CSV table of C-alpha atoms in Angstrom, one decimal:
chain,number,residue,atom,x,y,z
A,255,MET,CA,37.4,5.8,-3.6
A,256,LEU,CA,33.8,5.8,-2.8
A,257,ASN,CA,34.1,3.2,0.0
A,258,PHE,CA,33.3,5.8,2.7
A,259,LEU,CA,29.7,5.7,1.4
A,260,ASP,CA,29.4,2.2,2.8
A,261,THR,CA,29.9,3.2,6.4
A,262,PRO,CA,26.6,3.0,8.3
A,263,ALA,CA,26.5,6.6,9.4
A,264,VAL,CA,27.1,8.1,5.9
A,265,LEU,CA,24.7,5.6,4.3
A,266,HIS,CA,21.9,6.3,6.8
A,267,SER,CA,22.5,10.1,6.5
A,268,ILE,CA,22.1,9.9,2.7
A,269,TYR,CA,18.9,7.9,3.0
A,270,LEU,CA,17.5,10.1,5.7
A,271,ILE,CA,18.2,13.4,3.9
A,272,GLY,CA,16.7,12.1,0.7
A,273,SER,CA,13.6,10.8,2.4
A,274,LEU,CA,13.2,14.0,4.5
A,275,ILE,CA,13.4,16.2,1.3
A,276,LEU,CA,10.6,14.0,-0.1
A,277,PHE,CA,8.6,14.3,3.1
A,278,PHE,CA,8.9,18.1,3.1
A,279,ILE,CA,8.0,18.3,-0.6
A,280,GLY,CA,4.8,16.5,0.4
A,281,LEU,CA,4.2,18.8,3.4
A,282,TYR,CA,4.6,21.9,1.2
A,283,GLY,CA,2.1,20.5,-1.2
A,284,LEU,CA,-0.3,19.7,1.7
A,285,LEU,CA,-0.1,23.3,3.0
A,286,ALA,CA,0.2,25.3,-0.2
A,287,LYS,CA,-2.1,23.5,-2.7
A,288,ARG,CA,-5.8,24.1,-2.6
A,289,HIS,CA,-7.1,21.4,-4.9
A,290,LEU,CA,-8.5,18.4,-3.0
A,291,LEU,CA,-6.9,15.7,-5.2
A,292,LYS,CA,-3.5,17.5,-5.1
A,293,ILE,CA,-3.7,17.4,-1.3
A,294,PHE,CA,-4.3,13.6,-1.5
A,295,VAL,CA,-1.3,13.3,-3.8
A,296,SER,CA,0.8,15.3,-1.2
A,297,ILE,CA,-0.3,13.0,1.6
A,298,GLU,CA,0.8,10.0,-0.5
A,299,ILE,CA,4.2,11.5,-1.1
A,300,MET,CA,4.6,12.1,2.7
A,301,GLU,CA,3.6,8.4,3.3
A,302,LEU,CA,6.2,7.3,0.8
A,303,ALA,CA,8.9,9.2,2.5
A,304,VAL,CA,8.0,7.6,5.8
A,305,TYR,CA,8.2,4.1,4.3
A,306,LEU,CA,11.6,4.9,2.8
A,307,ILE,CA,12.9,6.1,6.2
A,308,LEU,CA,11.6,2.9,7.9
A,309,ILE,CA,13.1,0.6,5.4
A,310,ALA,CA,16.4,2.5,5.1
A,311,ILE,CA,17.2,2.9,8.8
A,312,ALA,CA,16.5,-0.8,9.4
A,313,THR,CA,19.4,-2.1,7.3
A,314,THR,CA,23.1,-1.4,7.0
A,315,SER,CA,25.6,-2.1,4.3
A,316,GLY,CA,26.4,-5.8,4.0
A,317,GLU,CA,23.1,-7.1,5.3
A,318,THR,CA,20.9,-9.1,2.9
A,319,ALA,CA,17.2,-9.2,2.5
A,320,PRO,CA,15.6,-11.4,5.2
A,321,ILE,CA,14.9,-14.2,2.7
A,322,LEU,CA,16.7,-17.5,2.3
A,323,SER,CA,17.7,-17.7,-1.4
A,324,ASP,CA,20.7,-17.7,-3.7
A,325,GLY,CA,22.7,-20.1,-1.6
A,326,LEU,CA,22.0,-18.6,1.8
A,327,THR,CA,21.5,-21.2,4.5
A,328,ALA,CA,21.1,-19.4,7.8
A,329,PHE,CA,19.2,-16.4,9.0
A,330,THR,CA,22.3,-14.4,10.0
A,331,GLY,CA,23.5,-11.1,8.7
A,332,MET,CA,20.1,-10.1,7.5
A,333,SER,CA,18.2,-6.9,7.9
A,334,ASP,CA,15.4,-6.5,10.4
A,335,PRO,CA,12.2,-8.1,9.0
A,336,ILE,CA,9.8,-6.1,11.3
A,337,PRO,CA,10.1,-2.7,9.7
A,338,GLN,CA,9.5,-4.3,6.4
A,339,ALA,CA,6.4,-6.1,7.6
A,340,LEU,CA,5.1,-3.0,9.2
A,341,THR,CA,5.7,-1.0,6.0
A,342,LEU,CA,3.7,-3.6,4.1
A,343,THR,CA,0.9,-3.0,6.6
A,344,ALA,CA,1.2,0.8,6.3
A,345,ILE,CA,1.1,0.7,2.5
A,346,VAL,CA,-2.1,-1.3,2.5
A,347,ILE,CA,-3.8,1.0,5.0
A,348,GLY,CA,-2.5,4.0,3.1
A,349,VAL,CA,-4.1,2.7,-0.1
A,350,ALA,CA,-7.4,2.0,1.6
A,351,VAL,CA,-7.5,5.4,3.2
A,352,THR,CA,-6.6,7.2,0.0
A,353,ALA,CA,-9.3,5.3,-2.0
A,354,LEU,CA,-11.9,6.3,0.6
A,355,GLY,CA,-10.8,9.9,0.7
A,356,THR,CA,-10.6,10.3,-3.1
A,357,SER,CA,-14.2,8.9,-3.4
A,358,MET,CA,-15.4,11.4,-0.8
A,359,ALA,CA,-13.7,14.2,-2.8
A,360,ILE,CA,-15.3,13.0,-6.0
A,361,GLN,CA,-18.7,12.9,-4.4
A,362,TYR,CA,-18.2,16.3,-2.9
A,363,HIS,CA,-17.3,17.7,-6.3
A,364,ARG,CA,-20.4,16.0,-7.8
A,365,LEU,CA,-22.7,17.5,-5.2
A,366,THR,CA,-21.3,21.1,-5.0
A,367,GLY,CA,-19.1,21.5,-8.1
A,368,LYS,CA,-16.2,22.7,-5.9
A,369,VAL,CA,-12.7,21.3,-5.7
A,370,SER,CA,-10.9,23.8,-3.6
A,371,VAL,CA,-10.5,23.6,0.2
A,372,THR,CA,-10.8,27.4,0.5
A,373,GLU,CA,-14.3,27.3,-1.0
A,374,MET,CA,-15.6,24.6,1.5
A,375,THR,CA,-17.9,26.8,3.5
A,376,GLU,CA,-21.0,24.7,3.8
A,377,LEU,CA,-20.6,24.2,7.6
A,378,LYS,CA,-19.5,27.7,8.3
A,379,ASP,CA,-22.9,29.3,9.3
B,160,MET,CA,2.3,31.4,-19.8
B,161,ASN,CA,3.9,31.4,-16.4
B,162,ARG,CA,6.6,33.8,-17.5
B,163,ARG,CA,4.7,36.9,-16.6
B,164,ILE,CA,4.1,35.9,-13.0
B,165,PRO,CA,7.1,36.6,-10.8
B,166,LEU,CA,8.7,33.7,-9.1
B,167,ARG,CA,7.8,34.8,-5.6
B,168,LYS,CA,4.1,34.6,-6.5
B,169,ARG,CA,4.3,31.2,-8.0
B,170,PHE,CA,5.4,29.8,-4.6
B,171,ARG,CA,3.9,30.5,-1.2
B,172,VAL,CA,7.0,32.1,0.4
B,173,HIS,CA,5.7,31.9,4.0
B,174,THR,CA,4.7,28.3,3.7
B,175,LEU,CA,8.1,27.5,2.2
B,176,LEU,CA,10.0,29.2,5.0
B,177,LEU,CA,7.8,27.4,7.6
B,178,ILE,CA,8.6,24.1,5.9
B,179,ALA,CA,12.3,24.9,5.9
B,180,LEU,CA,12.2,25.6,9.6
B,181,CYS,CA,10.3,22.4,10.3
B,182,GLY,CA,12.8,20.4,8.2
B,183,TRP,CA,15.8,21.9,10.0
B,184,LEU,CA,14.3,21.1,13.5
B,185,LEU,CA,13.2,17.6,12.5
B,186,MET,CA,16.7,16.9,11.1
B,187,LEU,CA,18.4,18.1,14.3
B,188,HIS,CA,16.0,15.9,16.3
B,189,LEU,CA,16.6,12.8,14.2
B,190,THR,CA,20.4,13.3,14.2
B,191,LEU,CA,20.3,13.3,18.1
B,192,LEU,CA,18.0,10.2,18.2
B,193,LEU,CA,19.9,8.2,15.6
B,194,ASN,CA,23.2,8.8,17.2
B,195,HIS,CA,21.8,7.0,20.2
B,196,GLY,CA,19.9,4.3,18.5
B,197,LEU,CA,22.1,3.1,15.7
B,198,ASN,CA,25.4,2.9,17.6
B,199,ALA,CA,23.8,0.6,20.2
B,200,PRO,CA,24.4,-3.1,19.7
B,201,LEU,CA,21.5,-4.5,17.7
B,202,ASN,CA,19.6,-6.9,19.9
B,203,GLY,CA,15.9,-6.1,19.2
B,204,VAL,CA,12.8,-8.0,18.5
B,205,GLY,CA,13.8,-8.4,14.9
B,206,ASP,CA,17.0,-10.3,15.7
B,207,ILE,CA,15.1,-12.7,18.0
B,208,TYR,CA,12.5,-13.3,15.2
B,209,LEU,CA,15.3,-13.9,12.8
B,210,SER,CA,17.1,-16.4,15.0
B,211,ARG,CA,13.8,-18.3,15.7
B,212,ASN,CA,12.6,-18.1,12.1
B,213,ALA,CA,13.8,-21.6,11.2
B,214,GLU,CA,11.0,-23.1,13.5
B,215,THR,CA,8.4,-22.0,11.0
B,216,ALA,CA,10.2,-23.4,8.0
B,217,SER,CA,9.4,-20.4,5.9
B,218,ALA,CA,12.2,-19.1,3.8
B,219,ASN,CA,10.9,-15.5,3.8
B,220,ALA,CA,11.2,-14.0,7.3
B,221,VAL,CA,9.0,-11.0,6.4
B,222,THR,CA,6.2,-13.4,5.5
B,223,THR,CA,6.7,-15.2,8.8
B,224,VAL,CA,6.4,-11.9,10.7
B,225,VAL,CA,3.3,-10.8,8.7
B,226,VAL,CA,1.4,-14.1,8.7
B,227,SER,CA,2.6,-15.9,11.8
B,228,TYR,CA,4.1,-13.8,14.5
B,229,ARG,CA,1.9,-10.8,13.8
B,230,GLY,CA,-0.9,-12.7,12.1
B,231,PHE,CA,-3.6,-11.0,14.3
B,232,ASP,CA,-2.3,-7.6,13.1
B,233,THR,CA,-2.8,-8.8,9.5
B,234,LEU,CA,-6.3,-9.8,10.3
B,235,GLY,CA,-7.0,-6.3,11.5
B,236,GLU,CA,-5.4,-4.8,8.5
B,237,VAL,CA,-7.5,-6.9,6.1
B,238,THR,CA,-10.5,-5.7,8.1
B,239,VAL,CA,-9.5,-2.1,7.6
B,240,LEU,CA,-9.2,-2.7,3.8
B,241,PHE,CA,-12.6,-4.3,3.8
B,242,LEU,CA,-14.2,-1.3,5.6
B,243,ALA,CA,-12.6,1.1,3.1
B,244,ALA,CA,-13.9,-1.0,0.2
B,245,THR,CA,-17.3,-1.0,1.8
B,246,GLY,CA,-17.1,2.8,2.3
B,247,VAL,CA,-16.2,3.4,-1.3
B,248,GLY,CA,-19.0,1.2,-2.5
B,249,MET,CA,-21.5,3.0,-0.2
B,250,LEU,CA,-20.3,6.4,-1.4
B,251,PHE,CA,-20.7,5.5,-5.1
B,252,ALA,CA,-23.8,3.4,-4.9
B,253,GLY,CA,-25.8,5.9,-2.9
B,254,GLY,CA,-27.1,7.6,-6.0
B,255,LEU,CA,-25.7,11.0,-4.9
B,256,GLY,CA,-24.8,12.0,-8.5
B,257,ALA,CA,-26.9,15.1,-8.6
B,258,THR,CA,-24.8,17.2,-10.9
B,259,PRO,CA,-22.4,14.8,-12.6
B,260,ALA,CA,-19.6,16.5,-14.5
B,261,PHE,CA,-19.9,15.9,-18.2
B,262,ARG,CA,-17.5,13.4,-19.6
B,263,ASP,CA,-17.8,11.2,-22.5
B,264,ARG,CA,-17.1,7.9,-20.9
B,265,ASN,CA,-19.0,5.9,-23.5
B,266,SER,CA,-16.5,6.4,-26.2
B,267,GLN,CA,-14.8,3.3,-27.3
B,268,PRO,CA,-11.3,2.5,-25.9
B,269,ASN,CA,-8.7,2.8,-28.6
B,270,GLU,CA,-7.1,-0.1,-30.4
B,271,VAL,CA,-3.7,0.1,-28.5
B,272,MET,CA,-5.5,-0.3,-25.2
B,273,VAL,CA,-7.6,-3.2,-26.4
B,274,THR,CA,-4.8,-5.1,-28.0
B,275,GLY,CA,-2.3,-4.4,-25.2
B,276,THR,CA,-4.8,-5.6,-22.6
B,277,ARG,CA,-5.4,-8.8,-24.6
B,278,LEU,CA,-1.7,-9.4,-24.5
B,279,LEU,CA,-1.2,-8.3,-20.8
B,280,PHE,CA,-4.2,-9.8,-19.1
B,281,PRO,CA,-3.1,-13.5,-18.9
B,282,THR,CA,0.5,-12.5,-18.1
B,283,LEU,CA,-0.6,-10.2,-15.3
B,284,LEU,CA,-3.0,-12.9,-13.9
B,285,LEU,CA,-0.2,-15.5,-14.0
B,286,LEU,CA,2.3,-13.1,-12.3
B,287,GLY,CA,-0.2,-12.3,-9.6
B,288,ILE,CA,-1.0,-15.9,-8.8
B,289,TYR,CA,2.7,-16.7,-8.8
B,290,ILE,CA,3.5,-14.0,-6.4
B,291,VAL,CA,0.6,-15.0,-4.1
B,292,LEU,CA,1.7,-18.7,-4.1
B,293,HIS,CA,5.4,-18.0,-3.6
B,294,GLY,CA,4.8,-15.6,-0.7
B,295,HIS,CA,6.7,-17.8,1.7
B,296,LEU,CA,9.7,-18.3,-0.7
B,297,SER,CA,10.4,-15.0,-2.5
B,298,PRO,CA,9.6,-11.3,-2.1
B,299,GLY,CA,5.9,-10.7,-2.4
B,300,GLY,CA,2.8,-12.4,-1.0
B,301,GLY,CA,-0.9,-12.1,-0.7
B,302,PHE,CA,-1.2,-8.3,-0.6
B,303,GLN,CA,1.1,-7.6,-3.6
B,304,GLY,CA,-0.2,-10.5,-5.7
B,305,GLY,CA,-3.8,-9.7,-4.9
B,306,VAL,CA,-3.4,-6.1,-6.1
B,307,ILE,CA,-1.7,-7.4,-9.3
B,308,VAL,CA,-4.6,-9.7,-10.0
B,309,ALA,CA,-7.1,-6.8,-9.4
B,310,THR,CA,-5.1,-4.6,-11.8
B,311,ALA,CA,-5.4,-7.2,-14.5
B,312,PHE,CA,-9.1,-7.2,-14.1
B,313,PHE,CA,-9.1,-3.4,-14.0
B,314,LEU,CA,-7.3,-3.2,-17.4
B,315,ARG,CA,-9.9,-5.6,-18.7
B,316,MET,CA,-12.7,-3.3,-17.4
B,317,ILE,CA,-11.2,-0.3,-19.1
B,318,ALA,CA,-10.6,-2.0,-22.4
B,319,ASP,CA,-13.9,-3.7,-22.7
B,320,SER,CA,-16.9,-1.6,-21.6
B,321,ASN,CA,-19.1,-4.7,-21.4
B,322,PHE,CA,-16.9,-6.5,-18.9
B,323,ASN,CA,-18.1,-6.2,-15.4
B,324,LEU,CA,-17.3,-7.9,-12.1
B,325,ASP,CA,-20.4,-9.1,-10.3
B,326,HIS,CA,-20.6,-7.5,-6.9
B,327,ALA,CA,-22.5,-10.4,-5.4
B,328,GLN,CA,-19.9,-12.9,-6.6
B,329,LEU,CA,-17.1,-10.7,-5.3
B,330,GLY,CA,-18.8,-10.5,-2.0
B,331,TRP,CA,-19.1,-14.3,-1.8
B,332,VAL,CA,-15.4,-14.8,-2.7
B,333,GLU,CA,-14.4,-12.1,-0.2
B,334,SER,CA,-16.4,-13.6,2.7
B,335,PHE,CA,-15.1,-17.1,1.9
B,336,ALA,CA,-11.5,-15.9,2.1
B,337,GLY,CA,-12.1,-13.8,5.2
B,338,SER,CA,-13.9,-16.6,7.1
B,339,SER,CA,-11.3,-19.1,6.0
B,340,PHE,CA,-8.6,-16.9,7.5
B,341,VAL,CA,-10.5,-16.8,10.9
B,342,LEU,CA,-11.2,-20.5,10.7
B,343,PHE,CA,-7.6,-21.4,10.3
B,344,GLY,CA,-6.7,-19.1,13.2
B,345,MET,CA,-9.4,-20.9,15.3
B,346,LEU,CA,-8.1,-24.3,14.2
B,347,GLY,CA,-4.7,-23.3,15.5
B,348,LEU,CA,-6.4,-22.5,18.8
B,349,VAL,CA,-8.2,-25.8,18.9
B,350,PHE,CA,-5.3,-28.2,18.3
B,351,VAL,CA,-3.5,-29.1,21.4
B,352,THR,CA,-0.1,-29.1,19.8
B,353,THR,CA,-0.2,-25.4,19.0
B,354,ALA,CA,-3.0,-24.0,21.3
B,355,SER,CA,-2.6,-20.4,20.0
B,356,PHE,CA,-4.6,-18.3,17.5
B,357,LEU,CA,-3.1,-18.8,14.0
B,358,GLY,CA,-0.8,-21.5,15.4
B,359,ASN,CA,1.0,-23.6,12.7
B,360,PHE,CA,-0.9,-26.9,13.2
B,361,LEU,CA,0.0,-28.4,9.8
B,362,PRO,CA,3.3,-30.3,9.6
B,363,HIS,CA,6.2,-28.0,8.7
B,364,PRO,CA,9.5,-29.9,8.7
B,365,ILE,CA,12.5,-27.7,8.5
B,366,ALA,CA,14.0,-30.0,5.9
B,367,ALA,CA,11.4,-28.9,3.4
B,368,MET,CA,12.3,-25.2,3.8
B,369,GLY,CA,12.5,-23.5,0.4
B,370,GLN,CA,10.1,-25.8,-1.3
B,371,LEU,CA,6.6,-24.8,-2.6
B,372,VAL,CA,4.8,-27.1,-0.1
B,373,SER,CA,6.4,-26.1,3.1
B,374,ALA,CA,5.9,-23.9,6.2
B,375,GLY,CA,2.5,-25.6,7.0
B,376,VAL,CA,-0.3,-23.1,7.3
B,377,ILE,CA,1.5,-19.9,6.3
B,378,PRO,CA,1.1,-20.2,2.4
B,379,LEU,CA,-2.6,-21.2,2.9
B,380,ILE,CA,-3.3,-18.1,5.0
B,381,TYR,CA,-1.4,-15.9,2.6
B,382,LEU,CA,-3.5,-17.4,-0.3
B,383,PHE,CA,-6.7,-16.4,1.5
B,384,VAL,CA,-5.3,-12.9,2.1
B,385,GLY,CA,-4.5,-12.7,-1.6
B,386,ILE,CA,-8.0,-13.7,-2.6
B,387,LYS,CA,-9.5,-11.3,-0.2
B,388,VAL,CA,-7.3,-8.3,-1.2
B,389,GLY,CA,-7.9,-9.1,-4.9
B,390,ALA,CA,-11.7,-9.1,-4.5
B,391,GLU,CA,-11.7,-6.0,-2.4
B,392,VAL,CA,-9.5,-3.9,-4.7
B,393,GLY,CA,-11.4,-5.2,-7.7
B,394,ALA,CA,-14.6,-4.1,-6.0
B,395,ILE,CA,-13.2,-0.6,-5.4
B,396,PHE,CA,-12.2,-0.4,-9.1
B,397,GLN,CA,-15.6,-1.6,-10.2
B,398,ASP,CA,-17.4,0.9,-8.0
B,399,MET,CA,-15.4,3.8,-9.4
B,400,LEU,CA,-15.9,2.8,-13.0
B,401,GLU,CA,-19.6,2.1,-12.4
B,402,SER,CA,-20.2,5.5,-11.0
B,403,ASN,CA,-18.7,7.1,-14.0
B,404,SER,CA,-20.7,5.1,-16.5
B,405,ALA,CA,-23.9,5.6,-14.5
B,406,SER,CA,-23.4,9.4,-14.4
B,407,SER,CA,-22.7,9.6,-18.1
B,408,ALA,CA,-25.7,7.4,-18.8
B,409,GLU,CA,-27.8,9.9,-17.0
B,410,GLU,CA,-26.3,12.7,-19.0
B,411,HIS,CA,-27.1,11.1,-22.4
């Protein structure tokens, strides 16, 4: 009864709509929240949505992970390995950038006692 | 507590409307794009990599792409991670803690934490090393395994306030792993049989595919990546914890 879910168009649409909802939840957090750490969390949520889109679009139903195991003998009928490798790269870079940004936010809070972006007026004058 | 505030004040309505508009436009755009892209016969770079993957004798095609075909990219990625770790170290070691927020970090970790860490530490360490060493056979690899090893040490740091990673030693381990990566790439350039950066100069017979010792230089390079990532992420954790204990020491 649910076989229609396996057609590539429906499958990709489901993945895409879910990831985009996640992406826009992150974007809302980025625009509406004022706390620095909440902004970093929102950026992380947006990154996660992009990883999900990259991975989900690269595969269709019936394709296996690009790894020879469980009796597979040839590299046929496998999903594209390049988006997966690029996502690995993106995750590592994302972690590094977030660590650096969070440390900057912590140091800013130590120096000024502020956590809100609306109160960041040091460079205004 | 929130019941007195009306719903329209708890959300920013203008932002929400803007987001909805953006979402609708992006969805339209993606629908147009994907109708063109996904219905075309798949004959991209990925399929060529997959069909040629047997030449590297690595059972995991993602690892082949990360370490071999796009190995130079991975070198750059590891460099970015190194720069970020250095930046975190610089931010926290600069002694900027003018007005540290008061937090009692010197309180002892509770019993559940200590006992749980005692149980988990060897298991996590073993899992991390397994994932690094089997990067060319199963899902995982240097990045994932390195982070798991670093997490094991992080748990140890939280549970035992006297446990510290030595920054000098971490630096040595990291430099060793980084230079070994570059050295192996250079060796691939030197040998006549490969004559390319990160060329697979060790023997990698296709018959050995799926065994632990196979795929020539790929598992070695991923091992170095794992050591480097573990040391860098461990250094980031250590920096963050150190800054907390330093500021609370000033406070007391």
